[in-house]
CSV table of C-alpha atoms in Angstrom, one decimal:
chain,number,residue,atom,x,y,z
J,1,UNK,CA,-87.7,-260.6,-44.3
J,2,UNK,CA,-87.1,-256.9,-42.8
J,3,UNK,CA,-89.1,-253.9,-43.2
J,4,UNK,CA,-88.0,-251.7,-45.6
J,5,UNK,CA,-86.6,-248.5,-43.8
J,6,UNK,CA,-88.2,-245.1,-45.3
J,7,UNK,CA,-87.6,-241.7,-45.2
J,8,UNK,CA,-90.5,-241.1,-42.5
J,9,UNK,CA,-88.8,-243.4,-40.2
J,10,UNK,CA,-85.2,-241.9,-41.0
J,11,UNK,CA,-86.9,-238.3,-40.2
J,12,UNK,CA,-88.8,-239.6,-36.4
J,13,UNK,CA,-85.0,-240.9,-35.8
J,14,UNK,CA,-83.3,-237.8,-36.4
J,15,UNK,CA,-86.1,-235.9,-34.4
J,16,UNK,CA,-86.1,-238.4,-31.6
J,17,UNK,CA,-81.9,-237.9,-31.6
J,18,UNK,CA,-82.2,-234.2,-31.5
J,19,UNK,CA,-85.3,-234.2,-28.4
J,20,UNK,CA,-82.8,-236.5,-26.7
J,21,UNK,CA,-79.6,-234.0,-27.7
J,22,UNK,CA,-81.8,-231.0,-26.3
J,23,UNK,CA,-82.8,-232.7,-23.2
J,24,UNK,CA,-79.1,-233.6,-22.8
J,25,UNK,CA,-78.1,-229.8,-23.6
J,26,UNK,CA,-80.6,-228.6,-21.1
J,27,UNK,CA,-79.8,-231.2,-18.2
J,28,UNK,CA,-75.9,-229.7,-18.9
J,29,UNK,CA,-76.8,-226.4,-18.3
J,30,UNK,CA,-78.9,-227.0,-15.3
J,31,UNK,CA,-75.2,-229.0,-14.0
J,32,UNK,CA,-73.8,-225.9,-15.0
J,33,UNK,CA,-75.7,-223.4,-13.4
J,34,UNK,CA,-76.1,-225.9,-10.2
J,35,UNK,CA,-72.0,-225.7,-10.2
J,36,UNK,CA,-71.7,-222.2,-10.7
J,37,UNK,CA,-74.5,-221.5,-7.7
J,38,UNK,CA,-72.3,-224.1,-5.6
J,39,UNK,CA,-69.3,-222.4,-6.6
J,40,UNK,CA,-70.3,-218.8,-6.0
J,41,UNK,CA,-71.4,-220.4,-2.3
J,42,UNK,CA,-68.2,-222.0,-1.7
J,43,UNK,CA,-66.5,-218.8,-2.4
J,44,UNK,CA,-69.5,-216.7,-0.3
J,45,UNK,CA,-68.5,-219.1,2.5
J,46,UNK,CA,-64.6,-218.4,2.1
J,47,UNK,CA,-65.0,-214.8,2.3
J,48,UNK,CA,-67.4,-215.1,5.0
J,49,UNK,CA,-64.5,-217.3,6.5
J,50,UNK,CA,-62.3,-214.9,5.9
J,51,UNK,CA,-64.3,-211.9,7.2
J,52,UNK,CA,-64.7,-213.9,10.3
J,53,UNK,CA,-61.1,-214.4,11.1
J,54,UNK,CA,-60.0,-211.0,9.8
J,55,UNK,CA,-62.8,-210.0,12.6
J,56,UNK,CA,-60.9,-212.1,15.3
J,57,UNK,CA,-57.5,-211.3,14.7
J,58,UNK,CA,-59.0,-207.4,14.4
J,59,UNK,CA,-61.0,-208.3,18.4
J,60,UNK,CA,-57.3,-210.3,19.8
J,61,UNK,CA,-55.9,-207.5,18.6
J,62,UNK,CA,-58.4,-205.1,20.6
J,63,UNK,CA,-58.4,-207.3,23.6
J,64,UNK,CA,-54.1,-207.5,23.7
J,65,UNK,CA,-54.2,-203.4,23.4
J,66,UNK,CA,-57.2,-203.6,26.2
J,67,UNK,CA,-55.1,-205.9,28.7
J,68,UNK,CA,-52.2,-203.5,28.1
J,69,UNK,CA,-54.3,-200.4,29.0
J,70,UNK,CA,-55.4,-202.5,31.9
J,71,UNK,CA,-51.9,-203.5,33.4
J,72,UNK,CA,-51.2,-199.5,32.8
J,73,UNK,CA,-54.1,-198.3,34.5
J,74,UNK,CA,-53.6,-201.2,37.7
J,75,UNK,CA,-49.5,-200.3,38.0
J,76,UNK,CA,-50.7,-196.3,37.7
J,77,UNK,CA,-53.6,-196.9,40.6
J,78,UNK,CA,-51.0,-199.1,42.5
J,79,UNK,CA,-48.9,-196.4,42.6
J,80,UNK,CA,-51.0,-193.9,43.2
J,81,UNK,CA,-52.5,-196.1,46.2
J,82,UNK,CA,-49.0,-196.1,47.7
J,83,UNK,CA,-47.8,-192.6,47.2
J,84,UNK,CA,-51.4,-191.8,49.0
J,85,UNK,CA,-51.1,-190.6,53.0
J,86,UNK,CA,-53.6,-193.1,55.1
J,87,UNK,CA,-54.9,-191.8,58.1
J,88,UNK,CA,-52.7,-194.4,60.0
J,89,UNK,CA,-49.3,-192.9,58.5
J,90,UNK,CA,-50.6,-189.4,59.6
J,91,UNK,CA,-51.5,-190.9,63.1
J,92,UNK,CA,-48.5,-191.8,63.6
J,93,UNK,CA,-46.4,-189.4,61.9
J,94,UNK,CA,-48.2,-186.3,62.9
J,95,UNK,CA,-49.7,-187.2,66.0
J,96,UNK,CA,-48.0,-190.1,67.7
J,97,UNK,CA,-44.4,-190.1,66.7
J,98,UNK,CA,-43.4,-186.6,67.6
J,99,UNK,CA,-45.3,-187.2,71.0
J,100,UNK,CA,-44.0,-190.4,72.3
J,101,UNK,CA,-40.5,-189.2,74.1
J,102,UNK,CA,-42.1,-186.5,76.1
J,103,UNK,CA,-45.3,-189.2,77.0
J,104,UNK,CA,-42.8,-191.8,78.4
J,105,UNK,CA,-40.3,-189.8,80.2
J,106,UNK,CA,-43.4,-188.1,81.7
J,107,UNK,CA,-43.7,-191.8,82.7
J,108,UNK,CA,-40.3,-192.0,84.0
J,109,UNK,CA,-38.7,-194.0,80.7
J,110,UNK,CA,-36.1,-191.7,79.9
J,111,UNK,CA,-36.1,-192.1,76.4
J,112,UNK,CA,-34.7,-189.4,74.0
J,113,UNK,CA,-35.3,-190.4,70.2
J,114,UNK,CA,-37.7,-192.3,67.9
J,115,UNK,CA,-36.9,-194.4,64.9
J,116,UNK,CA,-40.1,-195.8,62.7
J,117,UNK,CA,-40.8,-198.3,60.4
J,118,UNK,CA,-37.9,-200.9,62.1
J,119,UNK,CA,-38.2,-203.8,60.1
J,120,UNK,CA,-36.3,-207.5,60.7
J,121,UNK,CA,-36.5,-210.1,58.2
J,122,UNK,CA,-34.7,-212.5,60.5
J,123,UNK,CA,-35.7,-215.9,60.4
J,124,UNK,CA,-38.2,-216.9,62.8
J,125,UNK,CA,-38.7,-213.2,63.7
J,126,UNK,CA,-40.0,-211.2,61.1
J,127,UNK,CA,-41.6,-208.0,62.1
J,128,UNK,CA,-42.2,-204.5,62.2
J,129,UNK,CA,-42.3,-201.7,64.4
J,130,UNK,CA,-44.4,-198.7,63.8
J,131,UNK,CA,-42.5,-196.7,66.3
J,132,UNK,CA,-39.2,-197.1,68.2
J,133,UNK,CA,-38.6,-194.5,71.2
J,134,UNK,CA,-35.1,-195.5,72.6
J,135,UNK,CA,-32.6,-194.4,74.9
J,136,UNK,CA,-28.8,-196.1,75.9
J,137,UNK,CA,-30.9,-199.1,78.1
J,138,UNK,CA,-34.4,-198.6,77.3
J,139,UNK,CA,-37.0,-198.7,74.5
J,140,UNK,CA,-40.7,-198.5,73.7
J,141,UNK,CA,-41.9,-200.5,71.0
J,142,UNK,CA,-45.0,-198.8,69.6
J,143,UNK,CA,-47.9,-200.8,67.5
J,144,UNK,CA,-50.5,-198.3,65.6
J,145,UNK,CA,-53.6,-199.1,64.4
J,146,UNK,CA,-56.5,-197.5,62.3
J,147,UNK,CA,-58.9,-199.7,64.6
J,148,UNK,CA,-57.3,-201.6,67.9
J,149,UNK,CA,-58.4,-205.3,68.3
J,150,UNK,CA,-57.8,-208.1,70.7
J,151,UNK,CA,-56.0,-209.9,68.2
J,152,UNK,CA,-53.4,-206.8,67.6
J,153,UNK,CA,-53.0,-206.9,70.8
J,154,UNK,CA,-52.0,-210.6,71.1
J,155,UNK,CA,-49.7,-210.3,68.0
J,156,UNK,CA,-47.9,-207.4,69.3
J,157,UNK,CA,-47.1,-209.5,72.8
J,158,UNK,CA,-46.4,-212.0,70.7
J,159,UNK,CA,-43.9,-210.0,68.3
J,160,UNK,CA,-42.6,-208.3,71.6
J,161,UNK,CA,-41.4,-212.0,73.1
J,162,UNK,CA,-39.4,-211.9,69.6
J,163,UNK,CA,-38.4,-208.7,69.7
J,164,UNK,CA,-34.6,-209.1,70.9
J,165,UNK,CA,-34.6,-211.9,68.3
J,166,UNK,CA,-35.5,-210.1,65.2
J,167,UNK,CA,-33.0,-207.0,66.8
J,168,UNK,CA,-30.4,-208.6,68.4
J,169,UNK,CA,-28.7,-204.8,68.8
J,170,UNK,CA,-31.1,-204.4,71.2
J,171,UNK,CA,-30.5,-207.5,73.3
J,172,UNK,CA,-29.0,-205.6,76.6
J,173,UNK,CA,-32.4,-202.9,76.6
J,174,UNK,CA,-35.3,-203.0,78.8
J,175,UNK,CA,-37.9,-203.2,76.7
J,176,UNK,CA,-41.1,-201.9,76.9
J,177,UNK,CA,-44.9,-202.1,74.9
J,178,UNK,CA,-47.6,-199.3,73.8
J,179,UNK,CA,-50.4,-199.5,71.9
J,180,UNK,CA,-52.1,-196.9,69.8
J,181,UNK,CA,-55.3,-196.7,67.8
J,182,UNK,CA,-57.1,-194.4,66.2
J,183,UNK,CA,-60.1,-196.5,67.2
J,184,UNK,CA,-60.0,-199.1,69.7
J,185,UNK,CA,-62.5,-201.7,70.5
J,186,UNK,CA,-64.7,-201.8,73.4
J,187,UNK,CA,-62.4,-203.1,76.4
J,188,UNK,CA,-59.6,-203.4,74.1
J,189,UNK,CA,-57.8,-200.8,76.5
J,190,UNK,CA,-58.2,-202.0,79.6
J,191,UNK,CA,-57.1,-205.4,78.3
J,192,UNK,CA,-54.0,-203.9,77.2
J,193,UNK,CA,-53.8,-202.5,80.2
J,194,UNK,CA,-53.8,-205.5,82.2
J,195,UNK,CA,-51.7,-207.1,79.9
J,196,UNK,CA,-48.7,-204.7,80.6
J,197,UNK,CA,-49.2,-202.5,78.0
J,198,UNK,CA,-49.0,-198.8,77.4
J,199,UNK,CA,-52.0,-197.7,75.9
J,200,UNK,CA,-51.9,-194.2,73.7
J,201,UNK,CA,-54.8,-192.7,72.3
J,202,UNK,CA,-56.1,-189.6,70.7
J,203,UNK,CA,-56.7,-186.3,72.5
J,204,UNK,CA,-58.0,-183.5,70.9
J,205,UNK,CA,-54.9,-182.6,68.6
J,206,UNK,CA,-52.6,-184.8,70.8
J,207,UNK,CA,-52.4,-188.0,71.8
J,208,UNK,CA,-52.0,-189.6,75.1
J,209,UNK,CA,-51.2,-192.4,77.5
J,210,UNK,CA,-54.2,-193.4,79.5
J,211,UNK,CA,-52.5,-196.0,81.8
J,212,UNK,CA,-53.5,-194.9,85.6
J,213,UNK,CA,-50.7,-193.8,88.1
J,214,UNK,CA,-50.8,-197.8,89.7
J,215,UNK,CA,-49.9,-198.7,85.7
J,216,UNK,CA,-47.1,-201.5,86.2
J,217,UNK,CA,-45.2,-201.9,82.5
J,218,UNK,CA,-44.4,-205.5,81.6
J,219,UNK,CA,-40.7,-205.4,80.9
J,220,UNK,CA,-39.5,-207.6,77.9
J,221,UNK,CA,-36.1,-209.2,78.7
């Protein structure tokens, strides 16, 4: 047969049911709190997201207005560069150019007018001439260099073999070579020289041709 069930035991029931309805209440708001501090993360983490990507769109935006600036300031200095006056161009146009048809008809090349800057873009003889001094039957092609090598020297013979090619105008002219530097290598004139060259170089506030009286020019047919 049971036990009888009394009040005392009723009374530890209800107090055992409310120490487990407190701990349950307790354990509910520590969830809630631990879900609230995870949420107020998650959003901490969004903004920080979003602080992050408003700060690289704000540095692509920077870098895109940078680049522009850049391409400004290269075509401006690109510009600039070729509006400036090297000291080649004023070799040749102060110095060399407006001294070349006196210099070969002292030389017995009867030439009476310069062009400069006679370019070709003809197949298999693309070039340029610094200076042209030309008469009816005879010209002087002219290479100018800041410094005078062996190897301008090679490439000009080599262009002057072309030359009638790349100006077929000029296919019924004798044609002759000079050289010109404002500096020229050690032995680079006498190998000119012996080459068949003209070579022109600076004097003071002139230039001039320092081939020798027994100077034979090689003609270019």
């Amino acid at each position: 047969m049971s036990e009888a069930i009394t009040i005392a035991d009723i009374y530890k029931l209800f107090e055992r049911t409310e120490a487990q309805f407190a701990e349950f209440q307790k354990e509910a708001e520590r969830r809630n709190v631990e879900a609230e501090r995870r949420s107020a993360e998650a959003e901490q983490r969004n903004a920080e997201a979003d602080r992050r990507n408003a700060e690289a769109d704000r540095r692509r935006a920077e870098a895109d207005r940078t680049m522009e600036e850049l391409k400004k300031l290269v075509r401006a200095t690109t510009e600039a560069v070729n509006n400036l006056t090297t000291p080649l161009c004023l070799f040749i146009e102060e110095m060399v150019e407006p001294a070349v048809v006196q210099l070969f008809q002292g030389r017995g090349i009867d030439v009476t007018q310069t062009m400069s800057r006679l370019k070709s873009k003809r197949p298999g003889a693309a070039m340029e001439i610094d200076i042209l001094a030309v008469n009816g039957s005879e010209l002087v092609a002219v290479e100018c260099k800041s410094r005078l090598s062996k190897d301008d020297v090679d490439d000009f013979l080599d262009r002057l073999q072309r030359f009638k090619l790349a100006f077929p105008q000029f296919r019924d002219f004798q044609v002759y070579g000079a050289v010109a530097g404002i500096e020229i290598d050690q032995g680079i004139d006498s190998y000119a020289y012996r080459r068949g060259l003209f070579v022109i170089k600076q004097s003071g506030e002139t230039v001039k041709i320092i081939n020798d009286a027994q100077f034979r020019a090689l003609g270019f047919h």
